[in-house]
Tab-separated table of C-alpha atoms in Angstrom:
chain	number	residue	atom	x	y	z
A	198	ARG	CA	127.213	107.160	74.502
A	199	LEU	CA	128.129	109.021	77.803
A	200	GLU	CA	128.094	112.322	75.966
A	201	ARG	CA	124.737	111.483	74.435
A	202	LEU	CA	123.521	110.638	77.859
A	203	GLN	CA	124.877	113.800	79.349
A	204	ARG	CA	123.109	115.925	76.749
A	205	VAL	CA	120.022	114.134	78.110
A	206	VAL	CA	120.745	115.172	81.545
A	207	THR	CA	121.292	118.805	80.439
A	208	LYS	CA	117.947	118.683	78.448
A	209	LEU	CA	116.188	117.309	81.476
A	210	GLN	CA	117.493	120.201	83.743
A	211	MET	CA	116.296	122.777	81.510
A	212	GLU	CA	112.953	121.444	80.750
A	213	SER	CA	112.104	120.244	84.320
A	214	GLY	CA	112.814	124.197	85.071
A	215	LEU	CA	110.366	125.078	82.362
A	216	CYS	CA	107.963	122.702	83.605
A	217	GLU	CA	108.049	123.905	87.266
A	218	GLU	CA	107.592	127.548	85.850
A	219	GLN	CA	104.447	126.271	84.044
A	220	LEU	CA	102.986	124.594	87.223
A	221	ASN	CA	103.865	127.860	89.191
A	222	GLN	CA	101.942	129.847	86.779
A	223	ALA	CA	98.850	127.510	86.729
A	224	ASP	CA	98.880	127.465	90.646
A	225	ALA	CA	98.924	131.146	90.956
A	226	LEU	CA	95.935	131.430	88.425
A	227	LEU	CA	94.035	128.652	90.257
A	228	GLN	CA	94.696	130.589	93.719
A	229	ALA	CA	93.718	133.785	92.266
A	230	ASP	CA	90.285	132.245	90.923
A	231	VAL	CA	89.714	130.301	94.297
A	232	ARG	CA	90.083	133.750	96.141
A	233	LEU	CA	87.268	135.111	93.455
A	234	LEU	CA	84.987	132.286	94.381
A	235	ALA	CA	85.466	132.769	98.001
A	236	ALA	CA	84.292	136.284	97.474
A	237	GLY	CA	81.167	135.125	95.574
A	238	LYS	CA	82.576	136.139	92.142
A	239	ALA	CA	82.792	134.228	88.878
A	240	PRO	CA	86.211	132.694	88.197
A	241	GLN	CA	88.304	134.312	85.382
A	242	LYS	CA	91.103	132.120	84.698
A	243	ALA	CA	89.685	128.562	84.512
A	244	ALA	CA	90.452	128.092	81.053
A	245	GLU	CA	94.109	129.203	81.317
A	246	VAL	CA	94.487	126.952	84.369
A	247	GLU	CA	93.412	124.110	82.369
A	248	ARG	CA	95.597	124.799	79.578
A	249	ASP	CA	98.571	125.230	81.571
A	250	LEU	CA	98.022	121.950	83.319
A	251	ASP	CA	97.635	120.126	79.877
A	252	LYS	CA	100.911	121.650	78.799
A	253	ALA	CA	102.496	120.826	81.978
A	254	ASP	CA	101.046	117.088	81.667
A	255	ALA	CA	102.499	116.837	78.243
A	256	MET	CA	105.927	118.112	79.251
A	257	ILE	CA	106.252	115.511	82.234
A	258	ARG	CA	105.416	112.519	79.768
A	259	LEU	CA	108.234	113.661	77.748
A	260	LEU	CA	110.691	114.051	80.683
A	261	PHE	CA	109.715	110.690	81.953
A	262	ASN	CA	110.774	109.256	78.441
A	263	ASP	CA	114.269	111.084	78.798
A	264	VAL	CA	114.520	109.558	82.275
A	265	GLN	CA	113.810	106.143	81.038
A	266	SER	CA	116.683	106.546	78.532
A	267	LEU	CA	119.047	107.423	81.254
A	268	LYS	CA	117.898	104.670	83.393
A	269	ASP	CA	118.410	102.037	80.293
A	270	GLY	CA	121.787	103.594	80.041
A	271	ARG	CA	122.697	103.189	83.703
A	272	HIS	CA	123.754	106.799	83.937
A	273	PRO	CA	124.690	107.778	87.546
A	274	GLN	CA	122.040	110.526	87.562
A	275	GLY	CA	119.147	108.440	86.347
A	276	GLU	CA	117.525	108.075	89.766
A	277	GLN	CA	117.996	111.481	90.745
A	278	MET	CA	116.390	112.919	87.671
A	279	TYR	CA	113.705	110.292	87.912
A	280	ARG	CA	113.025	111.637	91.589
A	281	ARG	CA	112.950	115.268	90.114
A	282	VAL	CA	110.259	114.594	87.421
A	283	TYR	CA	108.342	112.556	89.926
A	284	ARG	CA	108.067	115.393	92.320
A	285	LEU	CA	106.780	117.451	89.218
A	286	HIS	CA	104.315	115.181	88.706
A	287	GLU	CA	103.019	114.741	92.198
A	288	ARG	CA	102.619	118.631	92.123
A	289	LEU	CA	100.665	118.372	88.763
A	290	VAL	CA	98.411	115.976	90.366
A	291	SER	CA	97.827	117.926	93.550
A	292	ILE	CA	97.301	121.178	91.415
A	293	ARG	CA	94.785	119.214	89.099
A	294	THR	CA	92.898	117.871	91.925
A	295	GLU	CA	92.383	121.310	93.683
A	296	TYR	CA	91.307	122.637	90.321
A	297	ASN	CA	88.755	119.855	89.918
A	298	LEU	CA	87.524	120.219	93.474
A	299	ARG	CA	87.406	123.897	94.067
A	300	LEU	CA	87.336	125.485	90.816
A	301	LYS	CA	85.965	123.291	88.062
A	302	SER	CA	83.065	121.839	90.215
A	303	GLY	CA	82.389	125.225	91.981
A	304	ALA	CA	82.229	127.347	88.622
A	305	PRO	CA	78.997	126.375	87.454
A	306	VAL	CA	77.378	127.379	90.911
A	307	THR	CA	79.206	130.663	91.092
A	308	ALA	CA	78.178	131.508	87.618
A	309	VAL	CA	74.520	130.938	88.401
A	310	THR	CA	75.049	133.167	91.535
A	311	ALA	CA	76.432	135.811	89.335
A	312	VAL	CA	73.361	136.021	87.154
A	313	SER	CA	71.190	136.023	90.023
A	314	VAL	CA	72.885	139.040	91.556
A	315	ALA	CA	73.145	140.702	87.980
A	316	SER	CA	69.267	140.156	87.738
A	317	GLY	CA	68.391	141.675	90.882
A	318	GLN	CA	67.501	138.528	92.667
A	319	ARG	CA	68.605	137.807	96.402
A	320	ARG	CA	72.173	137.015	96.919
A	321	PRO	CA	72.943	133.755	98.800
A	322	GLU	CA	72.727	133.918	102.579
A	323	PRO	CA	75.918	133.057	104.464
A	324	ASP	CA	74.561	129.813	105.631
A	325	GLU	CA	74.190	128.715	101.958
A	326	ALA	CA	77.912	128.371	101.356
A	327	PRO	CA	77.923	124.890	103.156
A	328	LEU	CA	75.296	123.581	100.626
A	329	ARG	CA	77.195	125.111	97.881
A	330	TYR	CA	80.374	123.289	99.131
A	331	LEU	CA	78.480	119.970	99.495
A	332	GLN	CA	77.343	120.406	95.775
A	333	GLU	CA	80.995	120.606	94.900
A	334	LEU	CA	81.940	117.661	96.924
A	335	LEU	CA	79.062	115.667	95.115
A	336	ALA	CA	80.580	117.027	91.749
A	337	TRP	CA	84.017	115.838	92.876
A	338	VAL	CA	82.795	112.178	93.500
A	339	GLU	CA	81.169	111.978	90.131
A	340	GLU	CA	84.144	113.150	88.365
A	341	ASN	CA	86.576	110.770	90.248
A	342	GLN	CA	84.097	107.922	89.503
A	343	ARG	CA	84.822	108.538	85.990
A	344	ARG	CA	88.194	109.213	86.197
A	345	VAL	CA	88.951	105.691	87.912
A	346	ALA	CA	86.723	103.885	85.800
A	347	THR	CA	88.042	105.320	82.477
A	348	ALA	CA	91.688	105.449	83.534
A	349	GLU	CA	94.301	103.898	81.127
A	350	TRP	CA	97.243	101.424	82.353
A	351	GLY	CA	100.004	102.166	80.072
A	352	ALA	CA	102.021	99.784	77.650
A	353	ASP	CA	105.569	100.560	78.568
A	354	LEU	CA	107.592	101.465	81.653
A	355	PRO	CA	107.482	105.288	81.420
A	356	THR	CA	103.590	105.396	80.929
A	357	VAL	CA	103.036	102.988	83.646
A	358	GLU	CA	105.172	104.916	85.997
A	359	THR	CA	102.973	107.984	84.988
A	360	HIS	CA	99.833	106.535	85.698
A	361	LEU	CA	101.181	105.173	88.999
A	362	GLY	CA	102.226	108.337	90.095
A	363	ALA	CA	99.018	109.881	89.094
A	364	HIS	CA	96.919	107.484	90.727
A	365	ARG	CA	98.913	107.628	94.086
A	366	GLY	CA	98.174	111.485	94.094
A	367	LEU	CA	94.366	110.777	93.508
A	368	HIS	CA	94.409	108.011	95.782
A	369	ARG	CA	95.720	110.268	98.704
A	370	ALA	CA	92.945	112.737	97.832
A	371	ILE	CA	90.362	110.056	98.017
A	372	GLU	CA	91.496	108.889	101.260
A	373	GLU	CA	91.344	112.416	102.666
A	374	PHE	CA	87.729	112.716	101.369
A	375	ARG	CA	85.812	111.148	104.213
A	376	VAL	CA	87.086	114.179	106.492
A	377	LYS	CA	85.472	116.454	104.272
A	378	VAL	CA	82.234	114.426	104.024
A	379	GLU	CA	82.176	114.444	107.849
A	380	ARG	CA	82.805	118.163	108.099
A	381	ALA	CA	80.304	118.900	105.217
A	382	ARG	CA	77.631	116.806	107.137
A	383	ALA	CA	78.216	118.874	110.296
A	384	ASP	CA	77.957	122.141	108.266
A	385	GLU	CA	74.568	120.776	106.654
A	386	VAL	CA	73.063	120.222	110.158
A	387	ARG	CA	74.056	123.728	111.305
A	388	ALA	CA	72.841	125.248	108.050
A	389	LEU	CA	69.145	123.567	107.915
A	390	GLY	CA	68.654	123.281	111.534
A	391	ALA	CA	67.774	120.002	113.373
A	392	GLY	CA	64.080	119.920	112.305
A	393	ASP	CA	64.958	120.255	108.879
A	394	ILE	CA	67.399	117.577	108.952
A	395	LEU	CA	64.944	115.075	110.482
A	396	LEU	CA	62.510	115.857	107.540
A	397	LEU	CA	65.323	115.790	105.063
A	398	GLY	CA	66.770	112.470	106.260
A	399	VAL	CA	69.551	111.219	103.861
A	400	THR	CA	68.166	113.180	100.779
A	401	GLY	CA	70.338	116.149	101.344
A	402	PRO	CA	73.689	116.477	99.421
A	403	ALA	CA	75.707	115.193	102.675
A	404	GLY	CA	73.370	112.332	103.007
A	405	GLN	CA	73.909	111.467	99.159
A	406	LEU	CA	77.764	111.754	99.746
A	407	GLN	CA	77.413	109.100	102.597
A	408	THR	CA	75.039	106.790	101.066
A	409	LYS	CA	76.830	106.767	97.725
A	410	PRO	CA	78.615	103.496	97.009
A	411	PRO	CA	82.216	103.310	98.398
A	412	CYS	CA	83.727	102.288	95.100
A	413	PRO	CA	85.452	105.601	94.109
A	414	PRO	CA	86.904	106.690	97.585
A	415	GLN	CA	87.675	103.278	98.606
A	416	ASN	CA	87.342	100.048	96.736
A	417	SER	CA	88.011	100.724	93.054
A	418	SER	CA	90.881	103.201	93.906
A	419	LYS	CA	92.535	100.773	96.146
A	420	ALA	CA	92.087	97.868	93.654
A	421	ARG	CA	93.423	100.149	90.649
A	422	LEU	CA	96.433	101.149	93.013
A	423	ARG	CA	97.087	97.489	93.819
A	424	HIS	CA	96.899	96.475	90.047
A	425	LEU	CA	99.114	99.213	88.824
A	426	GLU	CA	101.848	98.588	91.530
A	427	SER	CA	101.480	94.836	90.197
A	428	LEU	CA	101.719	95.991	86.670
A	429	HIS	CA	104.810	98.313	87.354
A	430	GLY	CA	106.827	95.341	89.078
A	431	PHE	CA	106.207	93.109	85.845
A	432	VAL	CA	106.821	95.752	83.395
A	433	SER	CA	110.035	96.672	85.423
A	434	ALA	CA	111.197	93.086	85.499
A	435	ALA	CA	110.409	92.636	82.038
A	436	THR	CA	112.325	95.704	80.981
A	437	LYS	CA	115.273	94.477	82.828
A	438	GLU	CA	115.233	91.202	80.807
A	439	LEU	CA	114.716	93.058	77.471
A	440	LEU	CA	117.689	95.189	78.278
A	441	TRP	CA	119.837	92.134	79.043
A	442	LEU	CA	118.609	90.415	75.786
A	443	SER	CA	119.782	93.627	73.861
A	444	GLU	CA	122.975	93.732	75.435
A	445	ARG	CA	123.669	89.979	74.607
A	446	GLU	CA	122.402	90.622	71.020
A	447	GLU	CA	124.976	93.428	70.822
A	448	GLU	CA	127.699	91.017	72.048
A	449	GLU	CA	126.682	88.359	69.446
A	450	VAL	CA	126.492	90.718	66.544
A	451	ALA	CA	129.949	92.298	67.425
A	452	PHE	CA	131.772	88.729	68.076
A	453	ASP	CA	134.226	87.766	65.419
A	454	TRP	CA	132.840	84.464	64.321
A	455	SER	CA	135.797	83.472	61.929
A	456	HIS	CA	137.690	80.297	62.874
A	457	ASN	CA	140.870	82.412	63.358
A	458	ASN	CA	139.372	84.009	66.430
A	459	PRO	CA	141.251	82.533	69.644
A	460	ALA	CA	138.125	82.975	71.624
A	461	MET	CA	136.027	80.731	69.566
A	462	ALA	CA	136.552	77.463	71.875
A	463	ALA	CA	135.367	79.647	74.974
A	464	LYS	CA	132.240	80.564	72.765
A	465	LYS	CA	131.413	77.078	72.056
A	466	GLU	CA	131.738	76.194	75.823
A	467	SER	CA	129.631	79.102	76.577
A	468	TYR	CA	126.837	78.052	74.216
A	469	SER	CA	127.024	74.338	75.584
């Protein structure tokens, strides 16, 4: 049994290293495309970034399963390997959030800009950059409304832990979102001028951000986090009980039930 668990540890160490390389590659491609966007050019590696993130996601799910087998077997390195895989998952969530916010939502705008330049139309003026950023923030809100509303819960401990880790990363991003909205509102005021803002009222992009229902950034995200933590506590306790039952079952199956067993009297007392 210990040899089998040690093989799992070795496998985890090797595959977590491969997963880290996958995340490094995705992050490098993402940062290259972010620099292209900042220069007013179309991103080149969006599909590759998404593919690398999906691969890393699949790898991490399998790693969590291996970690759970270590914890079930009470291996001394189980908690250490869990923290290692959890850090990989947090990084995946961080990169995917940046991808959705800065690349996925920004790509269509940049593509339109590229077409305009190619057709000889006017390039966007520098003060249009804040408005484009506002559109990206609006797209981010819509995307995370959908993610929170359609997210799964998980039916066993590894998947619940995966969803809980993912939502903690998303919730941190949502909590930080208000600062970006306030900065975007200030940029919109500077870009349009005081007179235009008075005419625009709350119909501009930043106004739309501020008047959107608070569910994605606050209420529904907090509620999902609270429910996931409650579910995780229940599933963790249930898993421990199931492990206890499994151990008792193994003990009963292995027990010598013949009358010649001198421990039979103690067994009867235990049952009574």
